[in-house]
mmCIF file of C-alpha atoms in Angstrom:
data_model
loop_
_atom_site.group_PDB
_atom_site.id
_atom_site.type_symbol
_atom_site.label_atom_id
_atom_site.label_comp_id
_atom_site.label_asym_id
_atom_site.label_seq_id
_atom_site.Cartn_x
_atom_site.Cartn_y
_atom_site.Cartn_z
ATOM 1 C CA MET A 1 0.073 0.155 0.009
ATOM 2 C CA GLU A 2 1.082 3.608 -0.752
ATOM 3 C CA ASP A 3 2.356 5.568 2.183
ATOM 4 C CA LYS A 4 0.675 8.722 2.122
ATOM 5 C CA ARG A 5 2.893 10.604 3.972
ATOM 6 C CA ASN A 6 5.608 10.454 1.241
ATOM 7 C CA ILE A 7 5.093 13.437 -0.691
ATOM 8 C CA GLN A 8 5.597 12.414 -4.222
ATOM 9 C CA ILE A 9 7.633 15.073 -6.704
ATOM 10 C CA ILE A 10 6.086 15.649 -9.781
ATOM 11 C CA GLU A 11 8.913 15.836 -12.544
ATOM 12 C CA TRP A 12 9.134 17.719 -15.761
ATOM 13 C CA GLU A 13 8.275 14.402 -17.927
ATOM 14 C CA HIS A 14 4.823 14.008 -15.909
ATOM 15 C CA LEU A 15 3.704 17.496 -16.958
ATOM 16 C CA ASP A 16 1.276 18.803 -19.812
ATOM 17 C CA LYS A 17 3.473 21.719 -20.929
ATOM 18 C CA LYS A 18 0.737 23.967 -22.502
ATOM 19 C CA LYS A 19 -1.145 23.784 -19.186
ATOM 20 C CA PHE A 20 1.793 24.440 -17.063
ATOM 21 C CA TYR A 21 2.727 27.615 -18.815
ATOM 22 C CA VAL A 22 -0.508 29.117 -19.138
ATOM 23 C CA PHE A 23 -1.416 28.402 -15.445
ATOM 24 C CA GLY A 24 2.317 29.712 -14.296
ATOM 25 C CA VAL A 25 1.781 33.016 -15.898
ATOM 26 C CA ALA A 26 -1.567 33.516 -14.253
ATOM 27 C CA MET A 27 -0.313 32.470 -10.816
ATOM 28 C CA THR A 28 2.992 34.118 -11.089
ATOM 29 C CA MET A 29 1.240 37.707 -11.978
ATOM 30 C CA MET A 30 -1.184 37.323 -8.809
ATOM 31 C CA ILE A 31 1.784 36.603 -6.391
ATOM 32 C CA ARG A 32 3.792 39.655 -8.063
ATOM 33 C CA VAL A 33 0.666 41.902 -7.001
ATOM 34 C CA SER A 34 0.379 40.618 -3.464
ATOM 35 C CA VAL A 35 4.037 41.015 -2.465
ATOM 36 C CA TYR A 36 5.372 43.871 -4.745
ATOM 37 C CA PRO A 37 4.782 46.391 -1.916
ATOM 38 C CA PHE A 38 7.001 44.715 0.458
ATOM 39 C CA THR A 39 9.415 44.388 -2.385
ATOM 40 C CA LEU A 40 9.727 48.287 -2.694
ATOM 41 C CA ILE A 41 9.821 48.593 0.943
ATOM 42 C CA ARG A 42 12.716 46.184 1.352
ATOM 43 C CA THR A 43 14.604 48.019 -1.515
ATOM 44 C CA ARG A 44 14.441 51.335 0.174
ATOM 45 C CA LEU A 45 15.246 50.069 3.630
ATOM 46 C CA GLN A 46 18.225 48.558 2.056
ATOM 47 C CA VAL A 47 19.609 51.783 0.226
ATOM 48 C CA GLN A 48 18.538 54.271 3.044
ATOM 49 C CA LYS A 49 21.513 55.709 5.159
ATOM 50 C CA GLY A 50 21.327 53.933 8.491
ATOM 51 C CA LYS A 51 17.538 54.754 9.426
ATOM 52 C CA SER A 52 17.267 58.508 7.764
ATOM 53 C CA LEU A 53 13.954 58.112 6.184
ATOM 54 C CA TYR A 54 12.273 54.881 7.850
ATOM 55 C CA HIS A 55 12.693 53.142 11.205
ATOM 56 C CA GLY A 56 11.510 49.687 9.851
ATOM 57 C CA THR A 57 9.172 48.080 7.691
ATOM 58 C CA PHE A 58 5.877 48.977 9.118
ATOM 59 C CA ASP A 59 7.238 52.881 9.666
ATOM 60 C CA ALA A 60 7.884 52.510 5.793
ATOM 61 C CA PHE A 61 4.610 51.055 4.819
ATOM 62 C CA ILE A 62 2.904 53.865 6.588
ATOM 63 C CA LYS A 63 4.943 56.730 5.304
ATOM 64 C CA ILE A 64 4.633 55.649 1.953
ATOM 65 C CA LEU A 65 1.041 55.222 1.930
ATOM 66 C CA ARG A 66 0.559 58.623 3.342
ATOM 67 C CA ALA A 67 2.745 60.621 1.300
ATOM 68 C CA ASP A 68 1.775 58.821 -2.249
ATOM 69 C CA GLY A 69 -1.068 56.832 -1.628
ATOM 70 C CA VAL A 70 -1.420 53.034 -2.643
ATOM 71 C CA THR A 71 0.016 53.655 -6.115
ATOM 72 C CA GLY A 72 3.270 54.803 -4.319
ATOM 73 C CA LEU A 73 3.712 51.160 -3.110
ATOM 74 C CA TYR A 74 3.795 50.003 -6.683
ATOM 75 C CA ARG A 75 6.197 52.293 -8.351
ATOM 76 C CA GLY A 76 8.177 50.209 -11.066
ATOM 77 C CA PHE A 77 5.535 47.541 -11.039
ATOM 78 C CA LEU A 78 4.705 47.357 -14.631
ATOM 79 C CA VAL A 79 8.362 47.302 -15.542
ATOM 80 C CA ASN A 80 9.089 44.649 -13.348
ATOM 81 C CA THR A 81 6.102 42.445 -14.704
ATOM 82 C CA PHE A 82 8.442 41.851 -17.328
ATOM 83 C CA THR A 83 10.165 39.448 -15.095
ATOM 84 C CA LEU A 84 7.444 37.131 -15.660
ATOM 85 C CA ILE A 85 9.588 35.921 -18.675
ATOM 86 C CA SER A 86 12.601 35.389 -16.727
ATOM 87 C CA GLY A 87 10.463 33.301 -14.066
ATOM 88 C CA GLN A 88 9.039 30.872 -16.790
ATOM 89 C CA CYS A 89 12.717 30.546 -17.741
ATOM 90 C CA TYR A 90 13.432 29.838 -14.333
ATOM 91 C CA VAL A 91 11.126 27.091 -13.386
ATOM 92 C CA THR A 92 11.817 25.404 -17.365
ATOM 93 C CA THR A 93 15.599 25.561 -16.405
ATOM 94 C CA TYR A 94 14.756 24.061 -12.903
ATOM 95 C CA GLU A 95 12.731 21.285 -14.079
ATOM 96 C CA LEU A 96 15.090 20.189 -17.005
ATOM 97 C CA THR A 97 17.924 20.385 -14.938
ATOM 98 C CA ARG A 98 16.481 18.104 -12.547
ATOM 99 C CA LYS A 99 15.538 15.640 -15.043
ATOM 100 C CA PHE A 100 19.303 16.212 -16.500
ATOM 101 C CA VAL A 101 20.930 15.260 -12.847
ATOM 102 C CA ALA A 102 18.761 12.457 -12.347
ATOM 103 C CA ASP A 103 20.952 10.701 -15.011
ATOM 104 C CA TYR A 104 23.807 10.994 -12.601
ATOM 105 C CA SER A 105 22.142 11.374 -9.167
ATOM 106 C CA GLN A 106 19.116 9.886 -7.545
ATOM 107 C CA SER A 107 19.698 12.282 -4.511
ATOM 108 C CA ASN A 108 16.822 14.753 -4.114
ATOM 109 C CA THR A 109 19.461 17.305 -2.535
ATOM 110 C CA VAL A 110 21.725 16.979 -5.202
ATOM 111 C CA LYS A 111 19.174 17.222 -7.816
ATOM 112 C CA SER A 112 17.431 20.568 -5.923
ATOM 113 C CA LEU A 113 20.765 22.287 -5.374
ATOM 114 C CA VAL A 114 21.958 21.620 -8.876
ATOM 115 C CA ALA A 115 18.839 22.776 -10.369
ATOM 116 C CA GLY A 116 18.220 25.566 -7.908
ATOM 117 C CA GLY A 117 21.491 27.259 -8.895
ATOM 118 C CA SER A 118 21.417 26.750 -12.748
ATOM 119 C CA ALA A 119 17.876 28.020 -12.852
ATOM 120 C CA SER A 120 19.008 31.363 -11.194
ATOM 121 C CA LEU A 121 21.513 31.783 -13.428
ATOM 122 C CA VAL A 122 19.603 31.708 -16.428
ATOM 123 C CA ALA A 123 16.859 33.836 -14.728
ATOM 124 C CA GLN A 124 19.101 36.635 -13.389
ATOM 125 C CA SER A 125 20.692 36.994 -16.919
ATOM 126 C CA ILE A 126 17.356 38.057 -17.928
ATOM 127 C CA THR A 127 16.116 39.692 -14.901
ATOM 128 C CA VAL A 128 18.926 42.134 -13.845
ATOM 129 C CA PRO A 129 18.307 44.953 -16.702
ATOM 130 C CA ILE A 130 14.598 44.749 -15.724
ATOM 131 C CA ASP A 131 15.487 45.125 -11.773
ATOM 132 C CA VAL A 132 17.831 47.952 -12.346
ATOM 133 C CA VAL A 133 15.339 50.139 -13.971
ATOM 134 C CA SER A 134 12.355 48.985 -11.656
ATOM 135 C CA GLN A 135 14.680 49.766 -8.365
ATOM 136 C CA HIS A 136 15.339 53.044 -9.831
ATOM 137 C CA LEU A 137 11.623 53.656 -10.217
ATOM 138 C CA MET A 138 10.913 52.191 -6.737
ATOM 139 C CA MET A 139 13.417 54.941 -5.547
ATOM 140 C CA GLN A 140 11.416 57.972 -6.707
ATOM 141 C CA ARG A 141 9.428 59.536 -3.916
ATOM 142 C CA LYS A 142 8.452 63.197 -2.863
ATOM 143 C CA GLY A 143 11.172 65.211 -1.034
ATOM 144 C CA GLU A 144 14.585 63.805 -0.567
ATOM 145 C CA LYS A 145 16.358 62.035 -3.431
ATOM 146 C CA MET A 146 16.990 58.307 -2.461
ATOM 147 C CA GLY A 147 18.779 56.889 -5.834
ATOM 148 C CA ARG A 148 21.126 58.215 -8.414
ATOM 149 C CA PHE A 149 18.518 59.355 -10.990
ATOM 150 C CA GLN A 150 15.415 61.642 -10.365
ATOM 151 C CA VAL A 151 12.469 61.389 -12.809
ATOM 152 C CA ARG A 152 11.873 64.837 -14.029
ATOM 153 C CA GLY A 153 8.294 66.218 -13.974
ATOM 154 C CA SER A 154 6.144 67.854 -16.499
ATOM 155 C CA PRO A 155 6.322 71.506 -17.039
ATOM 156 C CA ASP A 156 3.107 72.044 -15.461
ATOM 157 C CA GLY A 157 4.610 70.645 -12.208
ATOM 158 C CA GLN A 158 3.050 67.419 -12.228
ATOM 159 C CA GLY A 159 4.367 63.950 -12.513
ATOM 160 C CA VAL A 160 5.109 62.275 -15.692
ATOM 161 C CA VAL A 161 2.857 59.037 -16.711
ATOM 162 C CA ALA A 162 4.225 55.495 -15.756
ATOM 163 C CA PHE A 163 5.821 54.489 -19.085
ATOM 164 C CA GLY A 164 6.979 58.270 -19.281
ATOM 165 C CA GLN A 165 8.922 57.639 -16.061
ATOM 166 C CA THR A 166 10.196 54.395 -17.635
ATOM 167 C CA LYS A 167 11.670 56.053 -20.668
ATOM 168 C CA ASP A 168 13.216 59.058 -18.663
ATOM 169 C CA ILE A 169 14.920 56.575 -16.146
ATOM 170 C CA ILE A 170 16.247 54.490 -19.268
ATOM 171 C CA LYS A 171 17.546 57.433 -20.834
ATOM 172 C CA GLN A 172 19.540 58.636 -17.655
ATOM 173 C CA ILE A 173 20.937 55.190 -17.283
ATOM 174 C CA LEU A 174 22.139 55.193 -20.904
ATOM 175 C CA ARG A 175 23.770 58.566 -20.762
ATOM 176 C CA ALA A 176 25.431 57.759 -17.158
ATOM 177 C CA ASP A 177 26.677 54.206 -17.810
ATOM 178 C CA GLY A 178 25.761 53.209 -21.513
ATOM 179 C CA LEU A 179 24.409 49.839 -22.308
ATOM 180 C CA ARG A 180 26.654 48.373 -19.297
ATOM 181 C CA GLY A 181 24.559 50.089 -16.708
ATOM 182 C CA PHE A 182 21.734 47.730 -17.472
ATOM 183 C CA TYR A 183 23.890 45.093 -15.832
ATOM 184 C CA ARG A 184 25.266 46.867 -12.964
ATOM 185 C CA GLY A 185 25.322 44.650 -10.242
ATOM 186 C CA TYR A 186 25.260 41.640 -12.382
ATOM 187 C CA VAL A 187 27.609 39.703 -10.241
ATOM 188 C CA ALA A 188 26.488 40.460 -6.873
ATOM 189 C CA SER A 189 22.960 39.346 -8.364
ATOM 190 C CA LEU A 190 24.187 35.926 -9.250
ATOM 191 C CA LEU A 191 26.015 35.991 -5.899
ATOM 192 C CA THR A 192 22.797 36.512 -4.134
ATOM 193 C CA TYR A 193 20.275 34.691 -6.004
ATOM 194 C CA ILE A 194 22.127 31.439 -7.043
ATOM 195 C CA PRO A 195 22.904 30.646 -3.335
ATOM 196 C CA ASN A 196 19.706 31.666 -2.460
ATOM 197 C CA SER A 197 18.034 29.301 -4.860
ATOM 198 C CA ALA A 198 20.245 26.607 -4.508
ATOM 199 C CA VAL A 199 19.821 26.718 -0.745
ATOM 200 C CA TRP A 200 16.102 27.205 -0.792
ATOM 201 C CA TRP A 201 15.175 23.960 -2.821
ATOM 202 C CA PRO A 202 17.095 21.613 -0.618
ATOM 203 C CA PHE A 203 15.914 23.197 2.477
ATOM 204 C CA TYR A 204 12.184 23.173 1.200
ATOM 205 C CA HIS A 205 12.595 19.295 0.883
ATOM 206 C CA PHE A 206 14.370 18.822 4.129
ATOM 207 C CA TYR A 207 11.450 20.865 5.983
ATOM 208 C CA ALA A 208 9.028 18.913 4.248
ATOM 209 C CA ALA A 209 10.429 15.668 5.377
ATOM 210 C CA ILE A 210 10.436 16.868 8.852
ATOM 211 C CA VAL A 211 6.989 18.083 8.737
ATOM 212 C CA SER A 212 5.415 15.459 6.861
ATOM 213 C CA PRO A 213 5.573 12.613 9.384
ATOM 214 C CA TRP A 214 4.774 15.148 12.309
ATOM 215 C CA ILE A 215 1.707 16.879 11.102
ATOM 216 C CA PRO A 216 -0.635 14.051 10.552
ATOM 217 C CA GLU A 217 -0.785 12.611 14.023
ATOM 218 C CA GLN A 218 -1.024 16.416 15.642
ATOM 219 C CA LEU A 219 -3.383 17.986 13.096
ATOM 220 C CA SER A 220 -5.267 14.986 11.556
ATOM 221 C CA SER A 221 -8.577 16.399 12.604
ATOM 222 C CA LEU A 222 -7.839 19.503 10.494
ATOM 223 C CA CYS A 223 -5.917 18.037 7.368
ATOM 224 C CA PRO A 224 -8.370 17.098 4.452
ATOM 225 C CA LYS A 225 -7.723 13.506 4.214
ATOM 226 C CA GLU A 226 -7.546 13.625 0.266
ATOM 227 C CA CYS A 227 -5.062 16.447 0.059
ATOM 228 C CA PRO A 228 -2.953 16.728 3.462
ATOM 229 C CA HIS A 229 0.446 17.319 1.645
ATOM 230 C CA ILE A 230 -0.152 20.974 0.629
ATOM 231 C CA VAL A 231 -0.373 21.286 4.196
ATOM 232 C CA PHE A 232 3.205 20.030 4.577
ATOM 233 C CA GLN A 233 4.281 21.926 1.521
ATOM 234 C CA ALA A 234 2.700 25.436 2.806
ATOM 235 C CA ILE A 235 4.684 24.949 6.210
ATOM 236 C CA SER A 236 7.924 23.841 4.450
ATOM 237 C CA GLY A 237 7.988 26.739 2.004
ATOM 238 C CA PRO A 238 8.236 29.804 4.606
ATOM 239 C CA LEU A 239 10.623 27.677 6.508
ATOM 240 C CA ALA A 240 13.001 27.337 3.512
ATOM 241 C CA ALA A 241 12.273 31.084 2.612
ATOM 242 C CA ALA A 242 13.365 32.373 6.055
ATOM 243 C CA THR A 243 16.449 30.171 5.949
ATOM 244 C CA ALA A 244 17.769 31.289 2.709
ATOM 245 C CA SER A 245 16.890 34.819 3.474
ATOM 246 C CA ILE A 246 18.793 35.149 6.687
ATOM 247 C CA LEU A 247 21.863 33.557 4.970
ATOM 248 C CA THR A 248 21.786 35.512 1.696
ATOM 249 C CA ASN A 249 20.634 38.916 3.003
ATOM 250 C CA PRO A 250 23.921 40.497 3.473
ATOM 251 C CA MET A 251 24.823 39.742 -0.265
ATOM 252 C CA ASP A 252 21.321 41.307 -1.279
ATOM 253 C CA VAL A 253 21.744 44.496 0.700
ATOM 254 C CA ILE A 254 25.111 44.813 -1.406
ATOM 255 C CA ARG A 255 23.658 43.983 -4.805
ATOM 256 C CA THR A 256 20.730 46.658 -3.914
ATOM 257 C CA ARG A 257 23.430 49.441 -3.483
ATOM 258 C CA VAL A 258 25.473 48.526 -5.959
ATOM 259 C CA GLN A 259 22.578 48.741 -8.629
ATOM 260 C CA VAL A 260 20.975 51.884 -7.248
ATOM 261 C CA GLU A 261 23.977 53.868 -6.019
ATOM 262 C CA GLY A 262 25.866 53.113 -9.239
ATOM 263 C CA LYS A 263 28.772 51.415 -7.181
ATOM 264 C CA ASN A 264 31.353 49.556 -9.268
ATOM 265 C CA SER A 265 32.938 47.048 -6.544
ATOM 266 C CA ILE A 266 31.239 44.908 -4.345
ATOM 267 C CA ILE A 267 34.141 44.488 -1.930
ATOM 268 C CA LEU A 268 34.271 48.469 -1.508
ATOM 269 C CA THR A 269 30.552 48.495 -1.165
ATOM 270 C CA PHE A 270 30.803 46.034 1.519
ATOM 271 C CA ARG A 271 33.565 47.678 3.218
ATOM 272 C CA GLN A 272 31.640 51.374 3.032
ATOM 273 C CA LEU A 273 28.682 49.372 4.722
ATOM 274 C CA MET A 274 30.725 47.904 7.540
ATOM 275 C CA ALA A 275 32.100 51.518 8.044
ATOM 276 C CA GLU A 276 28.867 53.205 8.067
ATOM 277 C CA GLU A 277 26.598 50.829 9.746
ATOM 278 C CA GLY A 278 28.554 48.064 11.172
ATOM 279 C CA PRO A 279 27.457 44.221 10.815
ATOM 280 C CA TRP A 280 23.805 45.055 11.393
ATOM 281 C CA GLY A 281 23.757 46.806 8.182
ATOM 282 C CA LEU A 282 24.202 43.602 6.383
ATOM 283 C CA MET A 283 20.530 42.703 7.806
ATOM 284 C CA LYS A 284 18.828 45.790 6.666
ATOM 285 C CA GLY A 285 15.576 44.834 4.876
ATOM 286 C CA LEU A 286 15.668 41.236 6.386
ATOM 287 C CA SER A 287 12.267 41.662 8.234
ATOM 288 C CA ALA A 288 10.671 43.058 5.009
ATOM 289 C CA ARG A 289 12.219 40.323 3.017
ATOM 290 C CA ILE A 290 10.795 37.535 5.162
ATOM 291 C CA ILE A 291 7.384 38.960 5.370
ATOM 292 C CA SER A 292 6.905 39.157 1.827
ATOM 293 C CA ALA A 293 8.647 35.805 1.440
ATOM 294 C CA THR A 294 6.213 34.151 3.911
ATOM 295 C CA PRO A 295 3.029 34.732 2.292
ATOM 296 C CA SER A 296 4.508 34.724 -1.225
ATOM 297 C CA THR A 297 6.183 31.492 -0.492
ATOM 298 C CA ILE A 298 2.983 29.848 0.738
ATOM 299 C CA VAL A 299 1.299 30.926 -2.611
ATOM 300 C CA ILE A 300 4.167 30.138 -4.707
ATOM 301 C CA VAL A 301 4.611 26.436 -3.247
ATOM 302 C CA VAL A 302 0.878 25.738 -2.980
ATOM 303 C CA GLY A 303 0.314 27.399 -6.093
ATOM 304 C CA TYR A 304 3.450 25.565 -7.904
ATOM 305 C CA GLU A 305 2.698 22.255 -6.764
ATOM 306 C CA SER A 306 -1.109 22.735 -7.428
ATOM 307 C CA LEU A 307 0.011 23.903 -11.087
ATOM 308 C CA LYS A 308 2.052 20.843 -11.619
ATOM 309 C CA LYS A 309 -0.737 19.038 -10.643
ATOM 310 C CA LEU A 310 -3.235 20.484 -12.800
ATOM 311 C CA SER A 311 -0.464 20.197 -15.437
ATOM 312 C CA LEU A 312 -0.197 16.555 -14.991
ATOM 313 C CA ARG A 313 -0.765 14.295 -18.160
ATOM 314 C CA PRO A 314 -4.275 12.980 -17.997
ATOM 315 C CA GLU A 315 -3.027 9.413 -17.721
ATOM 316 C CA LEU A 316 -1.139 10.051 -14.586
ATOM 317 C CA VAL A 317 -3.909 12.117 -12.519
ATOM 318 C CA ASP A 318 -5.352 8.695 -10.875
ATOM 319 C CA SER A 319 -2.006 7.346 -10.231
ATOM 320 C CA ARG A 320 -1.168 10.399 -7.378
ATOM 321 C CA HIS A 321 -2.282 10.732 -4.090
ATOM 322 C CA TRP A 322 -2.100 14.593 -2.632
#
């Protein structure tokens, strides 16, 4: 008899690819809308000097909302949606790499580690130019300038429209740095997201293995018998995200400063940060990162696992227990 506590992993060859991509884009868009405000807040907290503007995640949320309204929490969002392309490249690379590595190792940890790192390498090559532009748009605010570039208002004193701001930022980046400016911080991004992804997937499966045997006895009355695995995965995802965030946040702070402040050296940026703010400066924006990661990871994990289940080839649907 099948052990229903054993969480089955749906591999690439089990999927209906058309369903997988259609459902994937819709799911990713919903996630982006829900967590983008905390991405913006994290970026501002990491760029500000000390606590010159915001004293924490909640303080930043309230101040931005008061100053700019809800739209202020979504600055750069339209540009950021282009990362949907890199998101689909990420999941494709991840699944294909798992399939490739399976020919050499049956260890789920090895497959997850190699696939996660490879997927981030591909995704970041597409994402970095979009991130550079969207981060500069995130820095736009009333009052004191935060980033290198400031969007110019129209002659009547009103702000320019969304894509007008994007065009203005792109022109300023080109004038200041040329095409290389769109890949500023590329190495820092790789040093942030490859380890983050490489660590996240093994920890996700590790926590799932720990949580899976424990939950049924303790919460059996609350878990629907027909699909309890979603509960395990929803708990394991945030735990893995928090672990990966803590381990990679120092590099994330440096990456953000390199991209937004136009710095050229990771090492010099690190030294300046340590001199100005000490070791705690490396943890800036961590709470906002975890806050955004927790709900988003639950949605991503439940959504991604559900997406794979919805995308199963018809002949395999009845052979899987969830």
